[in-house]
Coordinates of N, CA and C in Angstrom, one line a residue:
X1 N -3.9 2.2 -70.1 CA -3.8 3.6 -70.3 C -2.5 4.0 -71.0
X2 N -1.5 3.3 -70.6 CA -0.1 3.3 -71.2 C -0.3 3.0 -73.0
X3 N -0.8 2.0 -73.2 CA -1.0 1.9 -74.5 C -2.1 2.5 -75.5
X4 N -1.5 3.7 -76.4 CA -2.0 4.8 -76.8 C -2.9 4.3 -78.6
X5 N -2.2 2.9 -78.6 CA -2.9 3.3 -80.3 C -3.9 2.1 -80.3
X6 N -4.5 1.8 -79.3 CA -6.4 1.0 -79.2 C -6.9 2.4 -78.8
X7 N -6.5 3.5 -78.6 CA -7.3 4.8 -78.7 C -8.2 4.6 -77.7
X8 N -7.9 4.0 -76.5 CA -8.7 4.1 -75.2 C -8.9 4.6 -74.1
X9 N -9.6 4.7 -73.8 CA -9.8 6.1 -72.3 C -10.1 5.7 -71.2
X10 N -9.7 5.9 -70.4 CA -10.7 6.0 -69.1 C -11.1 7.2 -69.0
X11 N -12.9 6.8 -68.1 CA -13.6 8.2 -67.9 C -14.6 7.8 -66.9
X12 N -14.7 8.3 -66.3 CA -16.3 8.0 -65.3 C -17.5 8.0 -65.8
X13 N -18.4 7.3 -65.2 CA -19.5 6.6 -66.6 C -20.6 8.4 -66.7
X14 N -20.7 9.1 -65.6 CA -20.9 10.5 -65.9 C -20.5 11.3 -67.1
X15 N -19.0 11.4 -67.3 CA -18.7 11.7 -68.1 C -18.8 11.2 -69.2
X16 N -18.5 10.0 -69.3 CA -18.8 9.2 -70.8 C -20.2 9.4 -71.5
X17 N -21.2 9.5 -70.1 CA -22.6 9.8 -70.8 C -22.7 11.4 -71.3
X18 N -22.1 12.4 -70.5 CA -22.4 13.3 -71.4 C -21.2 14.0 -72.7
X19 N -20.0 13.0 -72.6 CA -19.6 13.1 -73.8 C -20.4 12.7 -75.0
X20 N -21.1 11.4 -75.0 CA -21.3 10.9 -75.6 C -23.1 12.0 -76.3
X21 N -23.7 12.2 -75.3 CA -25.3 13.4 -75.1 C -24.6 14.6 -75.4
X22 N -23.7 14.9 -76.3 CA -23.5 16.5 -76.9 C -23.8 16.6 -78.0
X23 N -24.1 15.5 -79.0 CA -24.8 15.7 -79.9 C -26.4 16.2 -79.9
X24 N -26.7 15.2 -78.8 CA -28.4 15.1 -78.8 C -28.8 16.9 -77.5
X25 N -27.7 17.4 -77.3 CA -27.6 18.2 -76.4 C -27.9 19.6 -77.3
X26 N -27.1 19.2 -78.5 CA -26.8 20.7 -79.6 C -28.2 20.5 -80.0
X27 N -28.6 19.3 -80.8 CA -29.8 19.3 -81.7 C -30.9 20.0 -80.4
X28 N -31.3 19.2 -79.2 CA -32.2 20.3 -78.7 C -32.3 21.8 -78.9
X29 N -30.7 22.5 -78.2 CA -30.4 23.7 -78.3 C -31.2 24.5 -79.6
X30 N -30.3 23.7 -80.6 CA -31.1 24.1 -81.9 C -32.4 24.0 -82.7
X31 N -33.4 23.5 -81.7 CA -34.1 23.3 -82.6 C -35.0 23.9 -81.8
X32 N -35.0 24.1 -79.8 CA -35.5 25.2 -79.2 C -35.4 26.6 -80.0
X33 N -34.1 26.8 -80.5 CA -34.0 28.0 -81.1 C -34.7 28.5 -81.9
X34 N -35.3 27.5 -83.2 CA -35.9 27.7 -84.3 C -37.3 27.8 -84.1
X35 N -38.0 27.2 -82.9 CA -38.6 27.1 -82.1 C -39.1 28.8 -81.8
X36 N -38.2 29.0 -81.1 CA -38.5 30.5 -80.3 C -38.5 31.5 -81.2
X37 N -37.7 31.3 -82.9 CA -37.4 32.3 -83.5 C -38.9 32.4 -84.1
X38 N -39.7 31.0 -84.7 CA -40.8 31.0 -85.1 C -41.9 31.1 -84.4
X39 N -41.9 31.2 -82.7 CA -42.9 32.0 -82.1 C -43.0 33.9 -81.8
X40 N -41.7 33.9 -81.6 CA -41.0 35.2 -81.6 C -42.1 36.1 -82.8
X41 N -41.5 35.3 -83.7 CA -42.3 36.2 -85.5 C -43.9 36.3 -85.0
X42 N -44.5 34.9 -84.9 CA -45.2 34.9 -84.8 C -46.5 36.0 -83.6
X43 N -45.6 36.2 -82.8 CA -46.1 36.8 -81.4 C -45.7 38.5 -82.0
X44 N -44.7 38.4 -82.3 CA -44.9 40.1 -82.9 C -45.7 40.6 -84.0
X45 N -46.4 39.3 -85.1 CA -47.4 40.1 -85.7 C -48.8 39.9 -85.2
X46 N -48.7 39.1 -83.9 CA -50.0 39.3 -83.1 C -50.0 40.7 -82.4
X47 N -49.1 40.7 -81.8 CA -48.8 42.4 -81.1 C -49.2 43.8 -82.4
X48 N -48.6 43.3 -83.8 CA -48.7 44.4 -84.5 C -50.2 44.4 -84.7
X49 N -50.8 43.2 -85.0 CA -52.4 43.3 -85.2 C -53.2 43.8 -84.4
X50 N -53.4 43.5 -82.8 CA -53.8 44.1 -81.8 C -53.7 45.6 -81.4
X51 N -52.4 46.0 -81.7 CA -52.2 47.6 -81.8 C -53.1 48.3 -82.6
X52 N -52.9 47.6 -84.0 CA -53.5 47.8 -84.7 C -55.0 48.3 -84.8
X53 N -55.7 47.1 -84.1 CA -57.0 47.3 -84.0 C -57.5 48.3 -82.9
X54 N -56.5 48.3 -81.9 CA -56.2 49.7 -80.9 C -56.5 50.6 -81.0
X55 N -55.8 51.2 -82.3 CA -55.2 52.6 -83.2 C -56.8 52.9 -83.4
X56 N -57.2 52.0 -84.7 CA -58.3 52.0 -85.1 C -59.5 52.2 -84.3
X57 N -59.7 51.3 -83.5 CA -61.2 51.8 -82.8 C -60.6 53.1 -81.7
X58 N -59.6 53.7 -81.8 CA -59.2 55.0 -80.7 C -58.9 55.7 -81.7
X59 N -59.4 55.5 -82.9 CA -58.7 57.1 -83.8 C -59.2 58.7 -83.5
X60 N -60.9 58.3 -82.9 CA -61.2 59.8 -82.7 C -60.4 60.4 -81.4
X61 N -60.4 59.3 -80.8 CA -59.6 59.5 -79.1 C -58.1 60.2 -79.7
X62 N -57.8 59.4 -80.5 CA -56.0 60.2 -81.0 C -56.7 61.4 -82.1
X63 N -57.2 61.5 -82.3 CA -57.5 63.1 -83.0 C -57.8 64.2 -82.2
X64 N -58.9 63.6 -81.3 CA -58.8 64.5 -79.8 C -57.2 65.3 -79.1
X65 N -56.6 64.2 -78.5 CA -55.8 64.4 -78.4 C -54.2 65.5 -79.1
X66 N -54.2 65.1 -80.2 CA -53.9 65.9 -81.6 C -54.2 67.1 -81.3
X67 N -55.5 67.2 -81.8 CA -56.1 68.4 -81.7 C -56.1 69.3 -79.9
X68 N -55.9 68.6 -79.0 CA -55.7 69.5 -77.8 C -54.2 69.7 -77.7
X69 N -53.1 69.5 -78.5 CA -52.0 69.6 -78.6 C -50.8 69.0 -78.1
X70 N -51.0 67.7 -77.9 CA -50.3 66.1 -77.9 C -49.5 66.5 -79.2
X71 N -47.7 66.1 -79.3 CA -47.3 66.0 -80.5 C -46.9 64.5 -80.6
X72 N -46.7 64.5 -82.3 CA -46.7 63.1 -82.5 C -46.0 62.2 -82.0
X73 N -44.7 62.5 -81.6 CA -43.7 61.8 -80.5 C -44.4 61.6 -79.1
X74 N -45.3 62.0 -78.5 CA -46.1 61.7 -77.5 C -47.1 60.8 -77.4
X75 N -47.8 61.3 -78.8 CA -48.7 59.9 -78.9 C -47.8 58.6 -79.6
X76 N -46.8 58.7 -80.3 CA -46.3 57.0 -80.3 C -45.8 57.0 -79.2
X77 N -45.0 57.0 -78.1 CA -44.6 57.0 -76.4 C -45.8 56.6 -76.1
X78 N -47.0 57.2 -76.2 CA -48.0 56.5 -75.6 C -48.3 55.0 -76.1
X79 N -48.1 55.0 -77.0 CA -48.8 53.7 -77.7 C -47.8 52.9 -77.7
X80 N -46.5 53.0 -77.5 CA -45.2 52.3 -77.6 C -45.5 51.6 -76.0
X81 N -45.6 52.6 -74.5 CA -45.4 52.3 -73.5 C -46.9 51.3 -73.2
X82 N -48.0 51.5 -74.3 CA -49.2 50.4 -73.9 C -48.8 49.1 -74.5
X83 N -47.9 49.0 -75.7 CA -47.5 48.0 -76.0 C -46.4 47.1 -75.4
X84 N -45.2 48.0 -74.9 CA -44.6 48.0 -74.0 C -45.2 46.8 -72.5
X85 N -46.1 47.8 -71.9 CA -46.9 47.1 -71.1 C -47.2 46.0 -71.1
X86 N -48.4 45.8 -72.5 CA -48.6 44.5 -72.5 C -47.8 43.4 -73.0
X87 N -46.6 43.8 -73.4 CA -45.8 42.6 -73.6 C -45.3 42.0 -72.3
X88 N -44.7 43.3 -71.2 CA -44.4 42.7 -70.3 C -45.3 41.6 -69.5
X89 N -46.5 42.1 -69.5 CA -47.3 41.7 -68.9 C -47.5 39.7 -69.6
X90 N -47.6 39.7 -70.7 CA -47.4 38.4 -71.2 C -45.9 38.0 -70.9
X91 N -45.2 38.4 -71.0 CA -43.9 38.0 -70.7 C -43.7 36.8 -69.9
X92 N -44.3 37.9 -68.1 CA -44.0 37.1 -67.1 C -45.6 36.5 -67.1
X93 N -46.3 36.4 -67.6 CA -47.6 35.3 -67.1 C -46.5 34.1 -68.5
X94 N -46.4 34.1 -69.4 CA -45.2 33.0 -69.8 C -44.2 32.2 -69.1
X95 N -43.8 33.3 -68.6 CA -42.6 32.6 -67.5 C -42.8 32.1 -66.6
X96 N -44.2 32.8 -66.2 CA -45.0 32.0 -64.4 C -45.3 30.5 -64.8
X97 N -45.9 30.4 -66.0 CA -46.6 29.1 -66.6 C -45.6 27.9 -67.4
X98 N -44.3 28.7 -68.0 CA -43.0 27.6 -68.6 C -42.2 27.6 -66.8
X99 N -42.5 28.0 -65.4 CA -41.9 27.7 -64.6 C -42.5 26.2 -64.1
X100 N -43.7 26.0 -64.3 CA -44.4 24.7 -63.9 C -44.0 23.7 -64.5
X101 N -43.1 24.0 -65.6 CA -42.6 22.4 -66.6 C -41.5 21.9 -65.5
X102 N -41.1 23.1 -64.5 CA -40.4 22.2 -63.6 C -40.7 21.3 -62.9
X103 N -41.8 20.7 -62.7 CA -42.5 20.2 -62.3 C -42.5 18.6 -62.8
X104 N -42.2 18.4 -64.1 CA -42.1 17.4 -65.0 C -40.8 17.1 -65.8
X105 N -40.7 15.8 -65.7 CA -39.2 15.5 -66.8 C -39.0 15.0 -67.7
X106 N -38.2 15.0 -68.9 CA -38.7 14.8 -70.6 C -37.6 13.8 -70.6
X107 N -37.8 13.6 -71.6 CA -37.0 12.5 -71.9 C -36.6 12.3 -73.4
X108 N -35.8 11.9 -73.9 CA -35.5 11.6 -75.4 C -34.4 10.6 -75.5
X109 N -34.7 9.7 -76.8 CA -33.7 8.7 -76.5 C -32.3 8.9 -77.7
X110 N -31.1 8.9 -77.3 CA -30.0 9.3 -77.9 C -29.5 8.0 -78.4
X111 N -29.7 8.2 -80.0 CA -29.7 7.1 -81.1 C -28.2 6.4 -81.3
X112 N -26.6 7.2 -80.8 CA -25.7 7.1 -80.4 C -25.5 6.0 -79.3
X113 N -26.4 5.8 -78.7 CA -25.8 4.7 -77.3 C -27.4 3.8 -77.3
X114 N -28.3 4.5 -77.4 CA -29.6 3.6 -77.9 C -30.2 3.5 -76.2
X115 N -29.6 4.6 -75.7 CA -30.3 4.9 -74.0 C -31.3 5.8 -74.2
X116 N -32.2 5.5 -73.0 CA -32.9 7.0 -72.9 C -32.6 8.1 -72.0
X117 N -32.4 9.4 -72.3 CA -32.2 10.2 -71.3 C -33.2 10.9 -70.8
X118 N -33.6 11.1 -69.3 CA -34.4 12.0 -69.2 C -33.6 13.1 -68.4
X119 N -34.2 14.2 -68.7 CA -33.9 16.0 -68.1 C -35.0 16.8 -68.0
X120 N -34.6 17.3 -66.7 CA -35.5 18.1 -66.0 C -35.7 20.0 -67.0
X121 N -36.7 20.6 -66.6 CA -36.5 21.8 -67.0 C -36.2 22.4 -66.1
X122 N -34.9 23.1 -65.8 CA -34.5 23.7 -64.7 C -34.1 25.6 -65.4
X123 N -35.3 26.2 -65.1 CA -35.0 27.7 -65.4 C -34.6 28.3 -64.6
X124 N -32.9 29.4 -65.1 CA -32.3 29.6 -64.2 C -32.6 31.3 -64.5
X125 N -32.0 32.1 -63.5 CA -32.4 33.0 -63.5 C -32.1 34.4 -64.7
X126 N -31.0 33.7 -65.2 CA -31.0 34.4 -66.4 C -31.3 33.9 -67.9
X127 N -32.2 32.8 -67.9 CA -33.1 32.2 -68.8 C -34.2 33.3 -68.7
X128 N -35.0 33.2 -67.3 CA -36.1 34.0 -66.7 C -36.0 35.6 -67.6
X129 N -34.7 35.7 -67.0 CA -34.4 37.4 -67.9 C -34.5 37.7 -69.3
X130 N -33.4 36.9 -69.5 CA -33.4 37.0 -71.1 C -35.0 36.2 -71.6
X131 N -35.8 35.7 -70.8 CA -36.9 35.8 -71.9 C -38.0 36.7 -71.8
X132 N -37.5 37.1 -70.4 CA -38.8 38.5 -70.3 C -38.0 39.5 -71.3
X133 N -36.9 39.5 -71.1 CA -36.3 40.8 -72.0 C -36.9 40.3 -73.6
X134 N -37.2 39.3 -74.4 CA -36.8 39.1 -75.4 C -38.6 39.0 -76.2
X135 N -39.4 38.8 -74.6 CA -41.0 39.0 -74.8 C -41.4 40.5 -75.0
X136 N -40.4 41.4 -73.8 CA -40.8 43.2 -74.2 C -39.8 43.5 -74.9
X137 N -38.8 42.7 -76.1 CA -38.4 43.6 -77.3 C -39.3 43.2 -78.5
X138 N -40.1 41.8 -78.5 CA -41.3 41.4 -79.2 C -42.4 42.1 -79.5
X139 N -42.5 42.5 -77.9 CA -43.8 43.5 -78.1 C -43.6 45.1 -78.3
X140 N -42.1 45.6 -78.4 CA -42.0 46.9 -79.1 C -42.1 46.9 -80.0
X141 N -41.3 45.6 -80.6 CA -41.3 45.8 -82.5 C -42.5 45.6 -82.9
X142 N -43.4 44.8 -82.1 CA -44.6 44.5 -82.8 C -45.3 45.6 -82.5
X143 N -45.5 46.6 -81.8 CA -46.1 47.9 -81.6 C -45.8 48.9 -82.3
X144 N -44.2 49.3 -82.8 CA -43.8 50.4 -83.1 C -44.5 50.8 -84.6
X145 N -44.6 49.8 -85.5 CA -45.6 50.7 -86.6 C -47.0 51.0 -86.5
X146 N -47.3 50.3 -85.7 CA -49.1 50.9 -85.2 C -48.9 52.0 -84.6
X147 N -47.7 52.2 -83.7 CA -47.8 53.1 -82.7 C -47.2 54.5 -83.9
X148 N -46.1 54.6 -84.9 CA -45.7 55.6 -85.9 C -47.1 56.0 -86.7
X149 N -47.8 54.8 -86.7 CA -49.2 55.3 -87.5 C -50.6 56.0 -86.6
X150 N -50.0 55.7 -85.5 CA -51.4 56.5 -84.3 C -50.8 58.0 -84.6
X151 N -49.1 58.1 -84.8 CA -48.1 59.5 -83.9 C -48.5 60.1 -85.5
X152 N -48.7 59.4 -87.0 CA -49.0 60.3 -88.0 C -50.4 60.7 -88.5
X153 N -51.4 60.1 -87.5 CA -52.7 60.2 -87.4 C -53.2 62.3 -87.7
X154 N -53.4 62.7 -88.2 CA -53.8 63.9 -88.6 C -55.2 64.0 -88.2
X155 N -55.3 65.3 -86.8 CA -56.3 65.5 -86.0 C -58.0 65.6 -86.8
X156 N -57.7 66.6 -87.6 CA -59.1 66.8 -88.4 C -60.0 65.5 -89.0
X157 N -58.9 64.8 -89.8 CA -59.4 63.6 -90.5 C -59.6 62.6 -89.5
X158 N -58.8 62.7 -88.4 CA -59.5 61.3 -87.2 C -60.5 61.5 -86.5
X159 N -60.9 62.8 -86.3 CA -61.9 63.2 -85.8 C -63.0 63.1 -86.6
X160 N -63.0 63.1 -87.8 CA -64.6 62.9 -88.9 C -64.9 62.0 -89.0
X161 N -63.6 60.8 -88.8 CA -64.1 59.4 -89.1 C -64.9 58.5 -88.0

């Protein structure tokens, strides 16, 4: 330890392994990310499509409406808080079903030491959060222009169609 320039350490073999697993630690992180950013997209233009088809087979329902004197900030709140809904609703049936990976442990082998590591999925409780929160801001944004196109829906013309 006294002798500084063989550049040697002592460390506990704990530590040494996850000095060594912060590489293979970041690439998961990162590539979860890319991951979630490409489901994320993907889940909000399912949300926008489904509203979509919503709007549409309910256009006489929203001309009704219109016409009994609902303003258009009412009917998007409506259609916002149905989309709303059902995102939460997928949210946590997500989270109920990514809680069972606890159940099982993965493993990857770290090309740096040429070990395998395996780790558990351990979701903590503000994982839990932040992904219900991040499932009902998916399904707003995927709602909100279906839902601006129900609130600009003009009573007369939805009603003839």
């Amino acid at each position: 330890e006294a002798d500084k320039s063989e550049g040697l350490g002592v460390a506990r073999e704990r530590a040494y392994y996850e000095k060594v697993s912060e590489g293979l630690s970041r690439s998961v992180q990162s590539l979860g990310d890319l991951v979630t950013i490409i489901f994320a997209v993907g889940a909000m233009l399912g949300a926008a499509i489904i509203m979509n088809a919503a709007i549409a087979q309910r256009r006489k329902e929203i001309g009704v409406l219109r016409a009994l004197g609902f303003s258009a900030p009412e009917v998007l709140w409506a259609f916002l808080l149905e989309s709303t809904a059902l995102a939460l609703a997928g949210a946590l049936l997500g989270v109920g079903l990514a809680s069972l990976l606890a159940l099982a442990d993965f493993s990857a082998t770290n090309y740096g030491t040429g070990n395998e590591i395996t780790f558990p999925f351990q979701p903590t409780l503000g994982i839990v959060l932040r992904s219900v929160l991040v499932g009902v801001g998916v399904g707003v944004l995927g709602g909100l222009l279906p839902a601006v196109k129900a609130a600009r829906t003009h009573p007369a013309l939805a009603m003839r169609q």
